């Protein structure tokens, strides 16, 4: 098994977690600061695991968790 398989699996797991949180946060109308802090924490753990630096995102139309999902998609080999 190459190193890309575990990397893609990890990206998929983090992606599914972030997508679940997006839904929960929307249902319960969570404070935007909590959403931002959660996205930063999950992203930090994910990047530390893969020893990556965060991608610079300039899209202001997405929440921090949506941006994290986009980053996880790229890391998992999906096109965004």
PDB file of C-alpha atoms in Angstrom:
ATOM      1  CA  UNK A   1       0.000   0.000   0.000  1.00  0.00           C
ATOM      2  CA  UNK A   2       1.392   3.378  -0.956  1.00  0.00           C
ATOM      3  CA  UNK A   3       1.426   6.373   1.343  1.00  0.00           C
ATOM      4  CA  UNK A   4      -1.398   7.939  -0.672  1.00  0.00           C
ATOM      5  CA  UNK A   5      -3.995   5.373   0.434  1.00  0.00           C
ATOM      6  CA  UNK A   6      -3.806   6.165   4.163  1.00  0.00           C
ATOM      7  CA  UNK A   7      -3.641   9.864   3.304  1.00  0.00           C
ATOM      8  CA  UNK A   8      -6.838   9.667   1.237  1.00  0.00           C
ATOM      9  CA  UNK A   9      -8.591   7.633   3.923  1.00  0.00           C
ATOM     10  CA  UNK A  10      -7.635  10.161   6.583  1.00  0.00           C
ATOM     11  CA  UNK A  11      -8.787  13.067   4.402  1.00  0.00           C
ATOM     12  CA  UNK A  12     -12.103  11.285   3.832  1.00  0.00           C
ATOM     13  CA  UNK A  13     -12.618  10.714   7.574  1.00  0.00           C
ATOM     14  CA  UNK A  14     -11.865  14.349   8.425  1.00  0.00           C
ATOM     15  CA  UNK A  15     -14.087  15.482   5.537  1.00  0.00           C
ATOM     16  CA  UNK A  16     -17.048  13.439   6.762  1.00  0.00           C
ATOM     17  CA  UNK A  17     -16.551  14.824  10.272  1.00  0.00           C
ATOM     18  CA  UNK A  18     -16.491  18.399   8.982  1.00  0.00           C
ATOM     19  CA  UNK A  19     -19.585  17.843   6.822  1.00  0.00           C
ATOM     20  CA  UNK A  20     -21.454  16.407   9.807  1.00  0.00           C
ATOM     21  CA  UNK A  21     -20.518  19.420  11.893  1.00  0.00           C
ATOM     22  CA  UNK A  22     -21.655  21.808   9.160  1.00  0.00           C
ATOM     23  CA  UNK A  23     -25.106  20.241   9.303  1.00  0.00           C
ATOM     24  CA  UNK A  24     -25.276  20.277  13.090  1.00  0.00           C
ATOM     25  CA  UNK A  25     -24.026  23.839  13.318  1.00  0.00           C
ATOM     26  CA  UNK A  26     -26.648  24.986  10.790  1.00  0.00           C
ATOM     27  CA  UNK A  27     -29.485  23.174  12.577  1.00  0.00           C
ATOM     28  CA  UNK A  28     -28.566  24.588  15.979  1.00  0.00           C
ATOM     29  CA  UNK A  29     -27.509  28.013  14.660  1.00  0.00           C
ATOM     30  CA  UNK A  30     -24.118  27.829  16.339  1.00  0.00           C
ATOM     31  CA  UNK A  31     -22.185  31.035  16.956  1.00  0.00           C
ATOM     32  CA  UNK A  32     -19.853  31.799  14.008  1.00  0.00           C
ATOM     33  CA  UNK A  33     -16.886  32.046  16.393  1.00  0.00           C
ATOM     34  CA  UNK A  34     -17.440  28.436  17.459  1.00  0.00           C
ATOM     35  CA  UNK A  35     -17.616  27.387  13.818  1.00  0.00           C
ATOM     36  CA  UNK A  36     -14.335  29.166  13.098  1.00  0.00           C
ATOM     37  CA  UNK A  37     -12.601  27.706  16.154  1.00  0.00           C
ATOM     38  CA  UNK A  38     -13.831  24.209  15.307  1.00  0.00           C
ATOM     39  CA  UNK A  39     -12.620  24.450  11.708  1.00  0.00           C
ATOM     40  CA  UNK A  40      -9.226  25.704  12.878  1.00  0.00           C
ATOM     41  CA  UNK A  41      -8.887  22.913  15.450  1.00  0.00           C
ATOM     42  CA  UNK A  42      -9.869  20.128  13.046  1.00  0.00           C
ATOM     43  CA  UNK A  43      -7.660  21.597  10.325  1.00  0.00           C
ATOM     44  CA  UNK A  44      -4.702  21.867  12.690  1.00  0.00           C
ATOM     45  CA  UNK A  45      -5.019  18.233  13.744  1.00  0.00           C
ATOM     46  CA  UNK A  46      -5.394  17.091  10.132  1.00  0.00           C
ATOM     47  CA  UNK A  47      -2.441  19.138   8.875  1.00  0.00           C
ATOM     48  CA  UNK A  48      -0.275  18.061  11.783  1.00  0.00           C
ATOM     49  CA  UNK A  49      -1.080  14.443  10.972  1.00  0.00           C
ATOM     50  CA  UNK A  50      -0.052  14.985   7.345  1.00  0.00           C
ATOM     51  CA  UNK A  51       2.635  17.566   8.155  1.00  0.00           C
ATOM     52  CA  UNK A  52       1.093  20.082   5.765  1.00  0.00           C
ATOM     53  CA  UNK A  53       0.687  23.825   5.867  1.00  0.00           C
ATOM     54  CA  UNK A  54      -2.797  25.314   5.407  1.00  0.00           C
ATOM     55  CA  UNK A  55      -3.879  26.422   1.964  1.00  0.00           C
ATOM     56  CA  UNK A  56      -4.540  30.132   1.618  1.00  0.00           C
ATOM     57  CA  UNK A  57      -8.248  30.550   1.022  1.00  0.00           C
ATOM     58  CA  UNK A  58      -9.656  33.789  -0.281  1.00  0.00           C
ATOM     59  CA  UNK A  59     -13.252  32.646  -0.822  1.00  0.00           C
ATOM     60  CA  UNK A  60     -15.416  34.640   1.567  1.00  0.00           C
ATOM     61  CA  UNK A  61     -18.625  32.903   0.482  1.00  0.00           C
ATOM     62  CA  UNK A  62     -18.003  29.792   2.546  1.00  0.00           C
ATOM     63  CA  UNK A  63     -17.898  29.177   6.262  1.00  0.00           C
ATOM     64  CA  UNK A  64     -14.580  28.070   7.774  1.00  0.00           C
ATOM     65  CA  UNK A  65     -15.855  24.483   7.892  1.00  0.00           C
ATOM     66  CA  UNK A  66     -16.792  24.609   4.198  1.00  0.00           C
ATOM     67  CA  UNK A  67     -13.290  25.866   3.407  1.00  0.00           C
ATOM     68  CA  UNK A  68     -11.849  23.019   5.473  1.00  0.00           C
ATOM     69  CA  UNK A  69     -13.954  20.506   3.520  1.00  0.00           C
ATOM     70  CA  UNK A  70     -12.574  21.986   0.283  1.00  0.00           C
ATOM     71  CA  UNK A  71      -9.033  21.589   1.620  1.00  0.00           C
ATOM     72  CA  UNK A  72      -9.756  18.018   2.716  1.00  0.00           C
ATOM     73  CA  UNK A  73     -11.146  17.256  -0.735  1.00  0.00           C
ATOM     74  CA  UNK A  74      -7.922  18.488  -2.319  1.00  0.00           C
ATOM     75  CA  UNK A  75      -5.814  16.450   0.117  1.00  0.00           C
ATOM     76  CA  UNK A  76      -7.894  13.352  -0.580  1.00  0.00           C
ATOM     77  CA  UNK A  77      -7.434  13.681  -4.314  1.00  0.00           C
ATOM     78  CA  UNK A  78     -10.854  15.119  -5.143  1.00  0.00           C
ATOM     79  CA  UNK A  79     -11.196  18.126  -7.386  1.00  0.00           C
ATOM     80  CA  UNK A  80     -12.818  21.180  -5.838  1.00  0.00           C
TER      81      UNK A  80
END
